[in-house]
Short mmCIF file of C-alpha atoms in Angstrom, two decimals:
data_model
loop_
_atom_site.label_atom_id
_atom_site.label_comp_id
_atom_site.label_asym_id
_atom_site.label_seq_id
_atom_site.Cartn_x
_atom_site.Cartn_y
_atom_site.Cartn_z
CA MET A 8 0.09 0.13 0.01
CA GLY A 9 2.67 2.92 1.05
CA ARG A 10 0.54 5.30 1.67
CA SER A 11 0.92 7.79 4.65
CA VAL A 12 -2.31 10.01 6.17
CA GLU A 13 -0.82 12.79 4.93
CA ALA A 14 -1.13 11.70 1.60
CA ASP A 15 -4.58 10.13 1.72
CA PRO A 16 -6.37 13.74 3.17
CA GLY A 17 -10.52 13.30 3.70
CA GLY A 18 -9.54 10.06 5.90
CA ARG A 19 -9.92 7.41 2.62
CA ILE A 20 -6.81 4.99 4.91
CA VAL A 21 -9.39 4.34 7.59
CA ARG A 22 -10.60 1.00 6.46
CA CYS A 23 -7.68 0.02 5.91
CA LEU A 24 -5.68 1.55 9.01
CA HIS A 25 -8.08 -0.46 11.19
CA LEU A 26 -7.19 -4.28 9.91
CA LEU A 27 -3.73 -3.14 10.19
CA SER A 28 -4.73 -2.71 14.05
CA LEU A 29 -6.79 -5.98 14.23
CA ALA A 30 -3.54 -7.57 12.53
CA ALA A 31 -1.56 -6.37 14.50
CA ALA A 32 -3.47 -7.79 17.58
CA GLN A 33 -3.56 -10.54 16.87
CA PRO A 34 0.35 -11.91 17.23
CA ASP A 35 -0.13 -15.52 16.07
CA PRO A 36 0.96 -15.10 12.20
CA ARG A 37 -1.33 -18.03 10.36
CA ALA A 38 -4.00 -16.77 12.88
CA ARG A 39 -3.58 -13.21 11.58
CA LEU A 40 -3.57 -14.35 8.60
CA ASN A 41 -7.42 -15.68 8.55
CA LEU A 42 -8.30 -12.28 10.20
CA VAL A 43 -6.64 -10.34 7.62
CA ARG A 44 -8.71 -12.44 4.78
CA GLU A 45 -11.13 -12.89 6.53
CA TYR A 46 -12.30 -8.57 6.82
CA LEU A 47 -11.14 -7.89 3.22
CA HIS A 48 -14.19 -11.22 2.51
CA ALA A 49 -16.42 -8.66 4.48
CA HIS A 50 -15.20 -5.72 2.89
CA ILE A 51 -15.59 -7.24 -1.04
CA LEU A 52 -19.15 -8.36 0.27
CA ARG A 53 -19.85 -4.45 1.28
CA SER A 54 -18.91 -3.22 -2.16
CA ALA A 55 -20.86 -6.29 -3.57
CA GLN A 56 -24.14 -4.62 -2.23
CA GLU A 57 -22.98 -1.88 -2.65
CA ALA A 58 -22.81 -2.26 -6.61
CA GLY A 59 -25.79 -3.90 -6.27
CA ALA A 60 -24.32 -7.69 -7.82
CA PHE A 61 -26.49 -9.10 -4.72
CA ALA A 62 -29.59 -8.43 -7.82
CA ALA A 63 -28.51 -11.05 -9.72
CA LEU A 64 -25.93 -13.40 -7.35
CA ALA A 65 -26.21 -15.42 -4.09
CA PHE A 66 -23.79 -15.91 -2.24
CA GLN A 67 -22.44 -19.56 -1.07
CA GLY A 68 -19.70 -22.17 -0.28
CA GLY A 69 -17.75 -21.75 3.21
CA THR A 70 -17.51 -18.17 3.97
CA ALA A 71 -21.02 -17.92 3.19
CA LEU A 72 -20.99 -20.82 6.34
CA ARG A 73 -18.36 -18.52 8.43
CA LEU A 74 -20.14 -15.38 8.52
CA LEU A 75 -23.59 -16.64 8.89
CA HIS A 76 -23.36 -19.30 11.03
CA GLY A 77 -20.40 -19.63 12.56
CA LEU A 78 -18.87 -22.10 10.99
CA ARG A 79 -15.50 -22.67 12.88
CA ARG A 80 -13.07 -22.42 9.89
CA PHE A 81 -11.34 -19.40 8.23
CA SER A 82 -11.70 -19.89 4.28
CA GLU A 83 -9.93 -18.63 0.72
CA ASP A 84 -12.43 -17.35 -1.85
CA LEU A 85 -15.84 -16.16 -2.16
CA GLY A 86 -18.59 -18.11 -3.87
CA PHE A 87 -21.81 -16.86 -6.00
CA ALA A 88 -24.13 -18.08 -7.89
CA LEU A 89 -25.70 -16.69 -11.13
CA GLU A 90 -29.17 -16.97 -9.75
CA ARG A 91 -31.13 -14.15 -11.64
CA PRO A 92 -29.16 -13.40 -15.69
CA ARG A 93 -31.68 -11.40 -16.13
CA HIS A 94 -30.43 -8.54 -13.44
CA ASP A 95 -26.57 -9.43 -14.25
CA ARG A 96 -24.35 -6.59 -14.79
CA GLY A 97 -21.45 -8.91 -15.59
CA LEU A 98 -18.53 -10.01 -13.54
CA GLU A 99 -16.26 -7.26 -14.97
CA HIS A 100 -18.48 -4.11 -13.13
CA LEU A 101 -18.36 -6.26 -9.56
CA ALA A 102 -14.77 -6.08 -10.08
CA LYS A 103 -13.95 -2.69 -10.58
CA ALA A 104 -16.72 -1.62 -8.04
CA VAL A 105 -14.38 -4.13 -5.37
CA LYS A 106 -10.88 -1.97 -6.99
CA ARG A 107 -12.07 1.30 -6.71
CA ASP A 108 -14.04 0.64 -3.08
CA PHE A 109 -10.77 -0.40 -1.75
CA GLU A 110 -8.17 1.60 -3.59
CA LEU A 111 -10.93 4.88 -1.98
CA SER A 112 -10.21 2.67 1.42
CA GLY A 113 -6.27 3.37 1.45
CA TYR A 114 -5.56 0.16 -0.44
CA GLY A 115 -3.42 -1.24 -2.89
CA VAL A 116 -5.87 -3.07 -4.92
CA GLU A 117 -5.21 -5.40 -8.45
CA ALA A 118 -8.33 -7.27 -10.32
CA THR A 119 -8.29 -9.52 -13.40
CA LEU A 120 -10.04 -11.38 -14.78
CA ARG A 121 -10.50 -15.09 -16.22
CA THR A 122 -13.66 -16.88 -17.51
CA ALA A 123 -14.26 -20.14 -18.29
CA ARG A 124 -17.64 -21.93 -19.72
CA ALA A 125 -19.23 -22.34 -16.13
CA VAL A 126 -17.29 -20.62 -13.93
CA GLN A 127 -16.14 -16.91 -14.25
CA SER A 128 -13.48 -15.59 -11.42
CA ALA A 129 -11.91 -12.40 -10.27
CA GLU A 130 -8.24 -12.53 -8.66
CA VAL A 131 -7.88 -8.99 -6.17
CA LYS A 132 -4.79 -8.79 -5.09
CA PHE A 133 -3.40 -6.24 -2.85
CA PRO A 134 0.36 -6.10 -3.38
CA GLY A 135 2.37 -4.65 0.09
CA LEU A 136 -0.47 -5.86 2.82
CA LEU A 137 1.36 -9.28 4.18
CA ARG A 138 4.11 -6.55 4.87
CA GLU A 139 2.77 -4.32 6.36
CA ALA A 140 1.13 -6.94 8.70
CA SER A 141 4.27 -8.75 9.15
CA LEU A 142 3.20 -11.36 7.38
CA ALA A 143 6.23 -11.86 4.90
CA SER A 144 9.25 -9.65 4.89
CA GLU A 145 9.14 -8.95 1.04
CA ARG A 146 7.59 -5.63 -0.50
CA SER A 147 6.09 -7.92 -3.47
CA ALA A 148 4.08 -9.83 -1.76
CA LYS A 149 0.60 -10.34 -2.91
CA LEU A 150 -2.63 -11.66 -0.71
CA THR A 151 -5.07 -12.82 -3.41
CA ILE A 152 -8.67 -12.99 -2.64
CA ARG A 153 -10.87 -15.08 -5.62
CA ILE A 154 -14.34 -14.13 -6.68
CA GLU A 155 -15.90 -17.38 -8.43
CA VAL A 156 -19.14 -17.18 -9.99
CA ASP A 157 -20.86 -20.16 -11.17
CA ILE A 158 -22.95 -18.63 -14.13
CA ARG A 159 -24.39 -21.60 -14.97
CA PRO A 160 -25.98 -23.17 -11.48
CA PRO A 161 -28.01 -26.16 -10.99
CA ALA A 162 -31.75 -25.18 -10.67
CA GLY A 163 -32.87 -26.23 -7.43
CA ALA A 164 -31.46 -23.84 -5.20
CA ILE A 165 -33.22 -22.12 -1.91
CA VAL A 166 -32.22 -18.55 -1.82
CA GLU A 167 -32.75 -16.01 1.45
CA THR A 168 -31.91 -12.42 1.88
CA ARG A 169 -29.99 -12.16 5.69
CA LEU A 170 -27.67 -9.84 7.78
CA ILE A 171 -24.43 -9.69 9.46
CA THR A 172 -23.03 -7.57 10.82
CA ARG A 173 -19.26 -8.70 11.64
CA HIS A 174 -17.11 -5.59 10.15
CA PHE A 175 -19.37 -4.08 8.25
CA PRO A 176 -23.29 -4.62 8.00
CA ILE A 177 -24.21 -5.80 4.86
CA SER A 178 -27.36 -7.69 3.32
CA PHE A 179 -27.16 -10.40 0.61
CA ARG A 180 -28.83 -13.11 -0.14
CA VAL A 181 -27.02 -16.61 -0.02
CA HIS A 182 -28.13 -20.20 -0.41
CA ASP A 183 -30.22 -21.36 2.53
CA LEU A 184 -28.78 -24.22 5.08
CA GLY A 185 -30.07 -27.04 3.14
CA SER A 186 -28.97 -25.65 -0.23
CA CYS A 187 -25.64 -24.83 1.02
CA MET A 188 -24.83 -28.77 2.80
CA ALA A 189 -26.22 -30.36 -0.84
CA GLY A 190 -23.36 -28.09 -2.78
CA LYS A 191 -20.43 -29.78 0.01
CA ILE A 192 -22.32 -32.55 -1.05
CA TYR A 193 -21.86 -32.26 -4.56
CA ALA A 194 -17.97 -30.90 -4.29
CA LEU A 195 -17.07 -33.76 -1.65
CA LEU A 196 -19.18 -36.36 -4.26
CA SER A 197 -17.70 -34.59 -7.63
CA ARG A 198 -13.51 -33.30 -6.63
CA ARG A 199 -10.68 -35.35 -8.14
CA TYR A 200 -8.57 -34.27 -5.25
CA THR A 201 -9.25 -34.22 -1.34
CA LYS A 202 -9.99 -31.18 0.51
CA GLY A 203 -9.93 -31.51 4.01
CA ARG A 204 -11.97 -28.49 4.75
CA ASP A 205 -15.19 -30.83 2.54
CA LEU A 206 -15.18 -33.37 5.45
CA PHE A 207 -14.43 -30.95 8.23
CA ASP A 208 -17.96 -29.01 6.75
CA LEU A 209 -19.89 -32.26 6.58
CA SER A 210 -19.02 -33.08 10.34
CA TRP A 211 -20.15 -29.36 11.17
CA TYR A 212 -23.76 -30.26 9.47
CA LEU A 213 -23.89 -34.00 10.46
CA THR A 214 -23.29 -33.20 15.09
CA ARG A 215 -25.25 -29.68 14.65
CA PRO A 216 -28.59 -29.48 17.07
CA ASP A 217 -30.66 -27.92 14.47
CA ARG A 218 -30.21 -31.09 12.04
CA PRO A 219 -30.38 -29.65 8.70
CA SER A 220 -30.61 -31.79 5.84
CA PRO A 221 -29.52 -31.46 2.15
CA ASN A 222 -31.90 -29.87 -1.17
CA LEU A 223 -31.81 -33.29 -2.55
CA ASP A 224 -33.38 -31.38 -5.16
CA LEU A 225 -30.11 -29.00 -5.79
CA LEU A 226 -27.47 -32.25 -5.52
CA ARG A 227 -29.54 -34.05 -7.78
CA ASN A 228 -29.52 -31.88 -10.73
CA ALA A 229 -25.68 -31.08 -9.82
CA LEU A 230 -24.76 -34.23 -9.92
CA GLU A 231 -25.99 -34.40 -13.12
CA GLN A 232 -25.33 -31.54 -14.71
CA THR A 233 -21.65 -32.89 -14.90
CA GLY A 234 -22.63 -36.50 -15.14
CA TRP A 235 -22.17 -38.24 -12.67
CA LYS A 236 -22.34 -42.17 -13.00
CA GLY A 237 -22.95 -42.87 -9.51
CA PRO A 238 -26.31 -44.83 -7.57
CA GLU A 239 -29.42 -41.85 -7.26
CA VAL A 240 -28.57 -39.83 -4.22
CA GLU A 241 -31.94 -40.32 -2.59
CA PRO A 242 -33.32 -40.00 0.79
CA GLY A 243 -32.33 -43.07 2.15
CA THR A 244 -28.87 -43.18 -0.10
CA TRP A 245 -26.93 -39.96 0.14
CA ARG A 246 -25.80 -40.90 3.42
CA GLU A 247 -24.59 -44.44 2.75
CA ILE A 248 -23.13 -42.74 -1.05
CA LEU A 249 -20.63 -40.05 1.39
CA ARG A 250 -20.16 -43.01 3.37
CA ASP A 251 -17.84 -45.35 0.76
CA ARG A 252 -16.49 -41.48 -0.48
CA VAL A 253 -15.27 -40.63 3.50
CA THR A 254 -13.50 -44.62 3.59
CA SER A 255 -11.62 -44.37 0.44
CA LEU A 256 -9.93 -40.41 1.01
CA ASP A 257 -6.58 -40.30 2.40
CA TRP A 258 -6.98 -38.80 5.89
CA ARG A 259 -3.81 -37.41 6.05
CA ALA A 260 -4.24 -35.48 3.17
CA VAL A 261 -7.43 -33.92 4.68
CA LEU A 262 -5.57 -32.86 8.17
CA ARG A 263 -2.84 -31.02 6.40
CA ASP A 264 -5.69 -29.08 4.18
CA VAL A 265 -8.15 -28.22 6.36
CA GLU A 266 -5.25 -27.32 9.93
CA PRO A 267 -4.08 -23.96 8.25
CA PHE A 268 -7.91 -22.70 8.74
CA LEU A 269 -9.06 -24.24 11.46
CA GLU A 270 -10.20 -21.23 14.35
CA ASP A 271 -9.13 -23.72 16.51
CA PRO A 272 -6.22 -25.73 16.86
CA ARG A 273 -7.66 -28.03 19.03
CA ASP A 274 -10.72 -29.16 16.78
CA ARG A 275 -8.17 -30.98 14.60
CA ARG A 276 -9.17 -33.71 16.53
CA LEU A 277 -12.64 -33.17 16.12
CA LEU A 278 -12.58 -34.43 12.38
CA ASP A 279 -11.39 -38.46 12.55
CA LYS A 280 -12.39 -40.76 9.96
CA GLU A 281 -14.03 -43.36 12.34
CA ARG A 282 -16.58 -40.92 13.84
CA LEU A 283 -17.24 -38.99 11.00
CA LEU A 284 -18.67 -42.87 9.71
CA ALA A 285 -20.55 -43.11 12.99
CA GLU A 286 -22.76 -40.04 11.99
CA LEU A 287 -23.43 -40.89 8.88
CA ARG A 288 -25.02 -43.79 9.61
CA ARG A 289 -26.68 -42.39 12.08
CA GLU A 290 -29.74 -41.64 11.09
CA ARG A 291 -31.71 -38.32 12.45
CA SER A 292 -34.81 -37.92 12.03
#
């Protein structure tokens, strides 16, 4: 960033300085990085709200679970589904709005777009921020937040409007808990690599006192959209299908992936293969 108070009249760097003060109060580097990243997530969501992006998009994924439902792990990226295409102003419009808002808040920021057939993404990079937060020694180090938009989401998601006040007051449209759970199960069944955060989130769903059920219409549509060749997903089969998947995973890789993102490192002990299989065998009324 490299901006001084004198160089930014009008108080534009208040948000940036606030983030750096939050970071300075966190002695553990890993926890500090997670805090910085989460603050930037909230800032981007605030920018998206101000840009009118939620007229077309619905928030989804692990960051949504963290900010809305208190999931005890941090996330890297922000995920959205294009639920109302006719209201869409495009990811380029959103990326420009995010970049402008961060610049007005005193950050050095870069934004680049990447497009694919089904998913569009923007990378928002913050040169110098890691160094100023005492997370890197090189001035050239950049912290990157990726914004992903599924432009061809499967049908069936249930969308609701929610408000959060963590870091910023933000109102947005988001997939409900059952739809987010369906998205997580889809990720577990379709990924070609082991992502421990998927297993942590699954365990979180299965042990919640409100006993959420996955949105099976959404899950079936997602699997069909990507050529699923496995058994039919039904109320009586999805747990068995997941048990087979959980059994096949490399659990050393599971733990390596999730450890850097845990709110409390002791939660690592809760992510256990046999414990998760037992939860999947337990039918909940």
